[in-house]
Short mmCIF file of C-alpha atoms in Angstrom, two decimals:
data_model
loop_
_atom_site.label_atom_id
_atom_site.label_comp_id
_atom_site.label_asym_id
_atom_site.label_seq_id
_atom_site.Cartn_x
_atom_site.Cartn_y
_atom_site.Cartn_z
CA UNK A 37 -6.71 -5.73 5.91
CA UNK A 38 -7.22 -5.93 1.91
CA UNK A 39 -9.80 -2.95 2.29
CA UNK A 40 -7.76 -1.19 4.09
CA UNK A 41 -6.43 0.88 2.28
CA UNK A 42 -9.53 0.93 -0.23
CA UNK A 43 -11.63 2.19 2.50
CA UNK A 44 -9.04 5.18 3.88
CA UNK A 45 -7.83 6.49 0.52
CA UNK A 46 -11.38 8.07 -0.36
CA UNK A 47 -11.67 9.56 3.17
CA UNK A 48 -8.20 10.83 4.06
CA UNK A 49 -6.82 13.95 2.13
CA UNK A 50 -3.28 14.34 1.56
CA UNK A 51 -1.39 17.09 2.96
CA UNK A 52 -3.00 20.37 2.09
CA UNK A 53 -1.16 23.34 0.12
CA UNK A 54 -0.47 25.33 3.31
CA UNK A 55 0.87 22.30 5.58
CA UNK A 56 3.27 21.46 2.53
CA UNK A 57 4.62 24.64 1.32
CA UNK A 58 5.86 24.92 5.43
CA UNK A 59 8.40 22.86 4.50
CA UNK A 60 9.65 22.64 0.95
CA UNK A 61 10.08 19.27 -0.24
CA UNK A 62 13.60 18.04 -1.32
CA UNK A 63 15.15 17.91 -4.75
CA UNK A 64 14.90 14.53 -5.98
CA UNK A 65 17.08 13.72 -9.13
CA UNK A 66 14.58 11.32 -10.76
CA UNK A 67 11.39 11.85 -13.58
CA UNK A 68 8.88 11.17 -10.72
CA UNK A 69 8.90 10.57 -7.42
CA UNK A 70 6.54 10.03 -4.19
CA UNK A 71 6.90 9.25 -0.13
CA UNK A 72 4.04 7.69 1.67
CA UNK A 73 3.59 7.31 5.22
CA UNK A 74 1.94 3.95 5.43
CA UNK A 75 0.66 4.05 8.80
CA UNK A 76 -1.58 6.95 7.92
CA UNK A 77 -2.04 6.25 4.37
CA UNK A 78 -1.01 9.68 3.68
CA UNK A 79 1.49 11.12 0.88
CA UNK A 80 3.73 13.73 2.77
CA UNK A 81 5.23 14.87 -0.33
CA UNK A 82 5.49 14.16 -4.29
CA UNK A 83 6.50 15.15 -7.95
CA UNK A 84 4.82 14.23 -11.28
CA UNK A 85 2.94 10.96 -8.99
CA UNK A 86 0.57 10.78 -11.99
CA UNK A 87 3.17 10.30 -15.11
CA UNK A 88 2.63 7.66 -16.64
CA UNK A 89 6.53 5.37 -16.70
CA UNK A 90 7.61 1.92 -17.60
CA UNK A 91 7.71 0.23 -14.19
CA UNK A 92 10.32 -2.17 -15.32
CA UNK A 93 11.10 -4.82 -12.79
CA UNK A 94 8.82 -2.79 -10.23
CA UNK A 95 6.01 -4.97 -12.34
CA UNK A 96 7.38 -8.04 -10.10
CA UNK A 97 5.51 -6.80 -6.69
CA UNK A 98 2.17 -7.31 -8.40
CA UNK A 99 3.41 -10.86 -9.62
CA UNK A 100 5.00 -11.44 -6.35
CA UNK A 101 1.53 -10.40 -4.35
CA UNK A 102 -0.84 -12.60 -6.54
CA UNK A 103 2.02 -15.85 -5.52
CA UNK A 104 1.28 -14.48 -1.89
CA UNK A 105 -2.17 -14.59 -2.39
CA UNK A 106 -2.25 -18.43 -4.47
CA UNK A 107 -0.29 -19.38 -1.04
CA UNK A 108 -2.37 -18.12 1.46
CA UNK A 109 -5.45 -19.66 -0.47
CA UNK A 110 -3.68 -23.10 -0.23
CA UNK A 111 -3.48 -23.00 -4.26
CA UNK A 112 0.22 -23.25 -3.96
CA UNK A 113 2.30 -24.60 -1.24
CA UNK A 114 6.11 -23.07 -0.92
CA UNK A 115 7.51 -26.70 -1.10
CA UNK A 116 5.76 -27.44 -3.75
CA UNK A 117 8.00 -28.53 -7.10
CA UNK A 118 7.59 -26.90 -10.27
CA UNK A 119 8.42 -28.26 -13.61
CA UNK A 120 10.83 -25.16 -15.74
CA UNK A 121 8.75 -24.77 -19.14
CA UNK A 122 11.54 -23.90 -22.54
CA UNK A 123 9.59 -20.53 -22.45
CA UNK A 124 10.34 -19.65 -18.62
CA UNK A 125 14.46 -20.91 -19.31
CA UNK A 126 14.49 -18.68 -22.49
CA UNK A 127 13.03 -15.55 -21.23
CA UNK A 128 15.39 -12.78 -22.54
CA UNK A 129 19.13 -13.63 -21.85
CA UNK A 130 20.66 -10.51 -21.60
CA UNK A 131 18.49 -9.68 -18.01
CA UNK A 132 18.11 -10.06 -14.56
CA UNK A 133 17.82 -14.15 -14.50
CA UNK A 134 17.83 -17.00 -12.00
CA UNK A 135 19.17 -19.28 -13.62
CA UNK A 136 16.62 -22.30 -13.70
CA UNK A 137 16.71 -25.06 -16.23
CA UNK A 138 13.98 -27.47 -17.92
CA UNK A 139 14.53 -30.72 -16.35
CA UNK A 140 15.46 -29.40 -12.79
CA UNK A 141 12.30 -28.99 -10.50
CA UNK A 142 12.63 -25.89 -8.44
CA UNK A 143 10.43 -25.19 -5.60
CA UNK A 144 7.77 -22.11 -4.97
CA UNK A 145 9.82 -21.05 -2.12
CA UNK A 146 13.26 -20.97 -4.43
CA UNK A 147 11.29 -19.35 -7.52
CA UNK A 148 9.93 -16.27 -4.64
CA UNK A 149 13.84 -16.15 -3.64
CA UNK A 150 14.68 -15.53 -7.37
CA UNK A 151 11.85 -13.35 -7.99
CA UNK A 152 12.44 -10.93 -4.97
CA UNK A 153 16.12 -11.14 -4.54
CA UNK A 154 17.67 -11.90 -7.77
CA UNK A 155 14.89 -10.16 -10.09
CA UNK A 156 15.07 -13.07 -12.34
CA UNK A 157 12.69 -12.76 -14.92
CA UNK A 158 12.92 -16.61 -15.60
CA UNK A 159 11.00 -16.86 -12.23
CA UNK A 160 8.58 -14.61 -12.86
CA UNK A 161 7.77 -16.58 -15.94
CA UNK A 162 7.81 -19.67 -13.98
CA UNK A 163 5.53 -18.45 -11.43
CA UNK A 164 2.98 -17.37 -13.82
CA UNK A 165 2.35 -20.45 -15.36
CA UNK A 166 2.42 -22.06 -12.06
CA UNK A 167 -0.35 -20.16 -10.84
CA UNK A 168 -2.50 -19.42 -13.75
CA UNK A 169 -1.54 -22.09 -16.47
CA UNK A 170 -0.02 -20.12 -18.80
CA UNK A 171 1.51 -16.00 -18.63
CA UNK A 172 -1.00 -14.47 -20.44
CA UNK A 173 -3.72 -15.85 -18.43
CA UNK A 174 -1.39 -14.63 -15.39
CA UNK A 175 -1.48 -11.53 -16.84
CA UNK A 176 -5.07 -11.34 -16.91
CA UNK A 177 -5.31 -11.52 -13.26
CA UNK A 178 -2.64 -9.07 -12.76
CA UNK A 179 -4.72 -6.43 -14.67
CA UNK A 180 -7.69 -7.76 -12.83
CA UNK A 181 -6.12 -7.27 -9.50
CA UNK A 182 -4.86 -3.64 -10.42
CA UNK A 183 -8.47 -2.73 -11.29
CA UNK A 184 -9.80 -3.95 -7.67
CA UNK A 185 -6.97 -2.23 -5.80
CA UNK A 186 -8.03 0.95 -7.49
CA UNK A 187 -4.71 1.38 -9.83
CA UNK A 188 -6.31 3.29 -12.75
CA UNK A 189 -3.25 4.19 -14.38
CA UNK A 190 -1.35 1.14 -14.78
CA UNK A 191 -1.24 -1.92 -16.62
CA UNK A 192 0.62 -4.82 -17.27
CA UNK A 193 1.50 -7.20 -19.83
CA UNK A 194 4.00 -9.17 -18.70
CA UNK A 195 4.49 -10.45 -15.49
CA UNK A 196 8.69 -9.50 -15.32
CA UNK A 197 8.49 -5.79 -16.56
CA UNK A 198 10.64 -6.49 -19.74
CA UNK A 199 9.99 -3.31 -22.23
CA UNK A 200 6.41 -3.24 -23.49
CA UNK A 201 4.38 -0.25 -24.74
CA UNK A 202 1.02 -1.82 -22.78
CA UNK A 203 2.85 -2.37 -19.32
CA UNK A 204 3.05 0.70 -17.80
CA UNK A 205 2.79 2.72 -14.09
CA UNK A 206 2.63 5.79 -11.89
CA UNK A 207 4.42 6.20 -8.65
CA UNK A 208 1.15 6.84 -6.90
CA UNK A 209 0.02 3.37 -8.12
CA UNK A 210 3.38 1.99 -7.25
CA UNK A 211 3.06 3.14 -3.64
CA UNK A 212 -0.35 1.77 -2.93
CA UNK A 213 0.71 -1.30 -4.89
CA UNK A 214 3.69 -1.65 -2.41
CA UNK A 215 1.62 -0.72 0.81
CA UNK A 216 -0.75 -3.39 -0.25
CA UNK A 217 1.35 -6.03 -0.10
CA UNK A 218 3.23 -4.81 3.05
CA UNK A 219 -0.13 -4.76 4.46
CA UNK A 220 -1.80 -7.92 3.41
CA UNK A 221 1.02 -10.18 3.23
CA UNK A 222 3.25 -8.85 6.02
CA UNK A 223 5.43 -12.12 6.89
CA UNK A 224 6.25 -13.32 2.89
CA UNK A 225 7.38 -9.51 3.05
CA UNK A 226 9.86 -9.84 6.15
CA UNK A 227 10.89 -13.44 5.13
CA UNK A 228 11.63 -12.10 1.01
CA UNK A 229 12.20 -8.60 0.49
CA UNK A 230 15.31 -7.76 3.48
CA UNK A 231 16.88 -11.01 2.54
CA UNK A 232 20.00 -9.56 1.10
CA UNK A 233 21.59 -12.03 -1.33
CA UNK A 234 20.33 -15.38 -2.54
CA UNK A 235 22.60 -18.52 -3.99
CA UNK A 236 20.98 -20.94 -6.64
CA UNK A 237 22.03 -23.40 -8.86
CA UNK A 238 26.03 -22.45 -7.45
CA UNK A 239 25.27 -18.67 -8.49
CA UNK A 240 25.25 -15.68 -5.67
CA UNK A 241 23.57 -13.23 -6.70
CA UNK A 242 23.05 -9.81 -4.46
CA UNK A 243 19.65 -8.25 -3.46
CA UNK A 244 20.31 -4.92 -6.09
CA UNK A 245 18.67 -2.84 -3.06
CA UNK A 246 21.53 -1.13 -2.06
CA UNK A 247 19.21 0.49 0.72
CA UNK A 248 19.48 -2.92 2.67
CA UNK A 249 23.21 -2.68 3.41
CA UNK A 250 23.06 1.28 4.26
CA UNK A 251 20.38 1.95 6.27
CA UNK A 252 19.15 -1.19 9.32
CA UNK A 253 15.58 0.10 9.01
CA UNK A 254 15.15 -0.47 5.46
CA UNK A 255 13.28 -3.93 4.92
CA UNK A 256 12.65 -4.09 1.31
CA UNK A 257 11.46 -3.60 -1.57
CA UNK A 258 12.31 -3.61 -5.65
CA UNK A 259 14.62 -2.35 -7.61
CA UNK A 260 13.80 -1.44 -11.37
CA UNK A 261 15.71 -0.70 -14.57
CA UNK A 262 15.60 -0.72 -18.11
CA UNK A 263 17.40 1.15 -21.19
CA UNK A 264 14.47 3.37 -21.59
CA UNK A 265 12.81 3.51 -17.45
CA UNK A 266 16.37 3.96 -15.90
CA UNK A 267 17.07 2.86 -12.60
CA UNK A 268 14.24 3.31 -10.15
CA UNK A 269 13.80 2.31 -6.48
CA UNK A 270 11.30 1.18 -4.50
CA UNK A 271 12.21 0.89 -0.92
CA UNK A 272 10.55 0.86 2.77
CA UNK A 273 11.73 1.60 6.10
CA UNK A 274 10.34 0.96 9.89
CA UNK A 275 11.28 3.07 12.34
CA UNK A 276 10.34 4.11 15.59
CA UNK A 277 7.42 6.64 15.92
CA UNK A 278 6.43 7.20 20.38
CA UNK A 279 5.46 3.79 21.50
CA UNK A 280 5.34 2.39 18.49
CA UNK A 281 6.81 2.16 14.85
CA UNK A 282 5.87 4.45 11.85
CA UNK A 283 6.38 3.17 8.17
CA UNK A 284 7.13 5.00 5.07
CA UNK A 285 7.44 4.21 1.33
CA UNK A 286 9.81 5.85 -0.83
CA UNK A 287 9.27 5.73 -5.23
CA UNK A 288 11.62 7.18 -7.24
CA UNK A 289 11.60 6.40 -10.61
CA UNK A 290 13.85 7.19 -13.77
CA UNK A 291 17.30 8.25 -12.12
CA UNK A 292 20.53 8.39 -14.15
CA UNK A 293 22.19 4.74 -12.23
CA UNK A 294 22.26 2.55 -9.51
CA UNK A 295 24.25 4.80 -7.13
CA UNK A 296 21.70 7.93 -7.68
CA UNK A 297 18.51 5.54 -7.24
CA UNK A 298 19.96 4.34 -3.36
CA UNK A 299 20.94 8.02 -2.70
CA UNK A 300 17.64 9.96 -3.24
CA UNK A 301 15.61 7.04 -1.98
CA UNK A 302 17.45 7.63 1.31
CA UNK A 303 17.32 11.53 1.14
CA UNK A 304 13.36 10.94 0.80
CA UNK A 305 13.04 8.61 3.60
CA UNK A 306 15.52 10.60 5.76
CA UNK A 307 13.53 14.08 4.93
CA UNK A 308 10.24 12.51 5.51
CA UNK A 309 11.12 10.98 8.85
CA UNK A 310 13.43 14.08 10.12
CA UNK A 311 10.74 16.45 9.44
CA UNK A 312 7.47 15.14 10.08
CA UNK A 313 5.72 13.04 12.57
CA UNK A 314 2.94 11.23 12.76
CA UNK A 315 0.25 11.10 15.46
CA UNK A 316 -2.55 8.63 16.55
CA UNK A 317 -5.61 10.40 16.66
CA UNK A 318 -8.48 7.89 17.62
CA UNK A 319 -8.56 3.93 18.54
CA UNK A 320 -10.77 1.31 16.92
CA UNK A 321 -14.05 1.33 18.95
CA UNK A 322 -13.20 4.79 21.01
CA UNK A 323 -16.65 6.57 21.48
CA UNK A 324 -15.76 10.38 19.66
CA UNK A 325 -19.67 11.03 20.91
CA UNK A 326 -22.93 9.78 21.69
CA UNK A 327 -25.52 11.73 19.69
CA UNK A 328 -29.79 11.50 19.96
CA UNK A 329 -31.54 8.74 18.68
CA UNK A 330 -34.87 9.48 17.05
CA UNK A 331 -37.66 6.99 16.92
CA UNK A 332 -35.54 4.36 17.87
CA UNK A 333 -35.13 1.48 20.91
CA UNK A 334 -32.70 3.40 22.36
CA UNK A 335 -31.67 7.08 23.11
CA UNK A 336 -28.50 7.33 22.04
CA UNK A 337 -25.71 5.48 19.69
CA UNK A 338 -22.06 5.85 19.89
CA UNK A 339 -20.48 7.11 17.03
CA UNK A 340 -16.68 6.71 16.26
CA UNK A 341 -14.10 4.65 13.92
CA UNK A 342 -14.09 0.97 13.09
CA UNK A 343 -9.44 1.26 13.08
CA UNK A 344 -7.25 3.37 14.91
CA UNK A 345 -6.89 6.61 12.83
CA UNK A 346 -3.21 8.50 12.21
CA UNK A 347 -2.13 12.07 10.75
CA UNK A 348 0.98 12.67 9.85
CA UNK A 349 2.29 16.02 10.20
CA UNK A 350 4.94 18.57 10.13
CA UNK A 351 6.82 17.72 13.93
CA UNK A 352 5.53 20.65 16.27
CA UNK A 353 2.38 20.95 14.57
CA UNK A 354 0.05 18.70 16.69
CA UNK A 355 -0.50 20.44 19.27
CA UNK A 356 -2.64 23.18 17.00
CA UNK A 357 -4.55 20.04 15.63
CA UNK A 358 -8.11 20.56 16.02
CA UNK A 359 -11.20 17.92 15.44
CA UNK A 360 -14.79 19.05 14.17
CA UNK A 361 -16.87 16.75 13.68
CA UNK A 362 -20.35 17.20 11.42
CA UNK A 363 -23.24 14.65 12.11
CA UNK A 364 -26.22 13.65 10.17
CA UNK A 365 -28.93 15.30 12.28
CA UNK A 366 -31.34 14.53 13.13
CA UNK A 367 -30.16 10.66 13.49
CA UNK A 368 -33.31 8.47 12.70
CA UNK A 369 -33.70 4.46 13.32
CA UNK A 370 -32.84 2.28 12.57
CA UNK A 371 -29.18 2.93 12.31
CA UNK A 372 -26.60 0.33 11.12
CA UNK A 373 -23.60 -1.29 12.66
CA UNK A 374 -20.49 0.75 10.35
CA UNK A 375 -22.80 2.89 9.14
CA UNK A 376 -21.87 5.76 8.39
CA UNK A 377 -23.32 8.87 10.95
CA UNK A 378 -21.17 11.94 10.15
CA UNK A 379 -17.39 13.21 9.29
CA UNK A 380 -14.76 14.53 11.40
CA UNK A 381 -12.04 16.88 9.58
CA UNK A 382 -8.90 17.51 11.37
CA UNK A 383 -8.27 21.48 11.19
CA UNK A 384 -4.59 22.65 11.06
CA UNK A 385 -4.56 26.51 11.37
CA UNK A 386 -7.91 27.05 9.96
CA UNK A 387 -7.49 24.47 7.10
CA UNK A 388 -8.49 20.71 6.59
CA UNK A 389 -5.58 18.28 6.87
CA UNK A 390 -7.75 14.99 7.36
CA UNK A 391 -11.04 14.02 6.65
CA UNK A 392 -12.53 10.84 8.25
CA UNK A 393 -15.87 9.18 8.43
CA UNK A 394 -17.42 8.80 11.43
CA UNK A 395 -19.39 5.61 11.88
CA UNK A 396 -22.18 4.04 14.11
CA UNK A 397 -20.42 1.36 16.49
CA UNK A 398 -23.57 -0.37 17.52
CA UNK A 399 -26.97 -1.42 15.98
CA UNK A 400 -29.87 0.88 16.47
CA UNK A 401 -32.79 -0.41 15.85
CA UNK A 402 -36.99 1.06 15.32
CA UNK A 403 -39.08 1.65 17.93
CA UNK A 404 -42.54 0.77 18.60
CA UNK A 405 -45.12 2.29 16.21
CA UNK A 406 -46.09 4.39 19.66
CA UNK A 407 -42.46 5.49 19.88
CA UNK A 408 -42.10 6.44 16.09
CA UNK A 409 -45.33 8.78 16.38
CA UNK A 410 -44.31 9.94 19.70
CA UNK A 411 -40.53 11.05 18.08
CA UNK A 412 -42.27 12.06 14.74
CA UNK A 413 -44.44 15.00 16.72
CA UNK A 414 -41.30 15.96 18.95
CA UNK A 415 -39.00 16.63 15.69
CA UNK A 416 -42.07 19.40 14.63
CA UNK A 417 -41.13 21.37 17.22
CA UNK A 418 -37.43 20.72 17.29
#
């Protein structure tokens, strides 16, 4: 699942101008904003996704995914006690904080609760020694992480978000960011991110996701804010989509308060869901053809997709969706396993919506130096 989203992003296009000027996008009162339909991997609609902003406590997903991924490696275990360091327990005391003190162990699984729920800072301190020693050396990894999930316009420098002119973001980085660790670590993000309030050391403190308590399908995920970011949002909903369940991811970043953040993060994911749908085009494994074989061991290969492919699209508009598919011809052996054999693009009134590539799904391999000569004199004359 970690390539994922690697893999799609450089073969799926995002709506086209045509498909999107069909329905105007809403007015958003933020500085940028962005909605992604995560089962496609597809941004339905967006405004300044590339300015560069101060992600504020939105920094906390890519502390709270490297925790996930320390976990899942065994390096950390969630019962596992940590020691609070003076540096952690002094971490700016006019923010978001969970309250831990030196001299009071506090578990993994307590310093995720504070870190999700509570945005407390001191946790994300905590957690960063915990994992990498110390939270510059964290924040080496964070940066390294961003570089292999393909964020090229963000970095970090802390691992809280607390005002820095070298930690910054874009809402198309925040997104994928977000969809990663839905995707890769989807049960730390059912058991953290809708849990809507959190009590430690005798202090209750909300989840500041207002989104949780006003709309059921919303599961997560940050809230942000600083002096100079504003309040930004975050959030994710799940709702049903035919058979199954569709995902989206709303950003909006740099709104005037609390209030305004919840509000147009709802408009976006009530817009995007209302007004567009999206559709499974092909399953992992499904044969889209079974092209000639030269100078191989057998005659033909199929060719198709190694995961089930989605669109999304304006509602009422599938049913003009057309495939054409371009191959590599003449295919010669030996062919690969994955390889890839072609491209289909998904035409929408004359007009590329999607662009996939089309892959080999078994192993061709050469012929006999009789076959090759025999296929080598039949190609002259094809």
């Amino acid at each position: 699942m970690k390539k994922f989203l690697a893999t799609i992003a450089v073969s799926l296009l995002t709506m086209t101008a045509a498909v999107a000027q069909s329905l105007p996008a809403p007015t958003i009162a933020s500085k940028s904003w962005l909605l992604l339909d995560v089962t496609s991997n597809q941004v339905i609609a967006a405004q300044e996704p590339a300015l560069r902003v101060e992600p504020a406590s939105l920094t906390k997903i890519m502390t709270a995914y490297l925790v996930f991924a320390a976990l899942k490696d065994k390096k950390l275990d969630l019962n596992q006690s940590v020691n609070v360091s003076t540096r952690a327990w002094k971490v700016d005391g006019s923010s978001s904080k969970m309250f831990i003190e030196p001299n009071k162990p506090v578990t993994i699984n307590e310093l995720l609760y504070g870190l999700i729920v509570q945005s407390g800072n001191d946790a994300a301190v905590a957690l960063a020694e915990t994992v990498a020693g110390s939270e510059d050396a964290f924040v080496v990894q964070m940066n390294r992480e961003a570089e292999r999930m393909g964020l090229k316009a963000t970095h970090f420098a802390n691992p809280h978000g607390l005002p820095a002119k070298d930690n910054y973001s874009t809402a198309q980085d925040l997104s994928n960011l977000a969809a990663r660790l839905i995707l890769d670590y989807p049960d730390f993000y059912k058991t953290y991110y809708s849990t809507k309030s959190y009590t430690y050391n005798k202090i209750t403190q909300p989840n500041r996701n207002r989104l949780l308590l006003l709309d059921p399908t919303v599961d997560g995920m940050k809230t942000g804010h600083t002096k100079e970011a504003g309040y930004s949002l975050i959030s994710s909903a799940n709702r049903p989509n035919g058979t199954g369940q569709r995902r989206l991811i709303s950003v909006v970043i740099g709104t005037d308060s609390d209030q305004v953040r919840a509000q147009e993060s709802l408009k976006l994911l009530n817009w995007g869901y209302l007004n567009f749908d999206t559709l499974k085009l092909y399953e992992k494994g499904q044969a889209l053809a079974t092209p000639e074989v030269w100078k191989g061991t057998q005659a033909q290969v199929k060719i198709g997709f190694d995961r089930d492919l989605y669109v999304t699209l304006p509602k009422g508009a599938a049913a003009k969706l057309k495939p054409a598919l371009e191959r590599k011809d003449p295919l010669v052996a030996p062919i690969a396993l994955n390889s890839k054999v072609g491209t289909v693009k998904m035409m929408l009134d004359g007009k590329a919506v999607a662009e996939f590539p089309v892959l080999a799904l078994e192993q061709v391999n050469q012929a006999s130096i009789f076959g090759r000569a025999w296929d080598s004199v039949r190609l002259m004359f094809k």
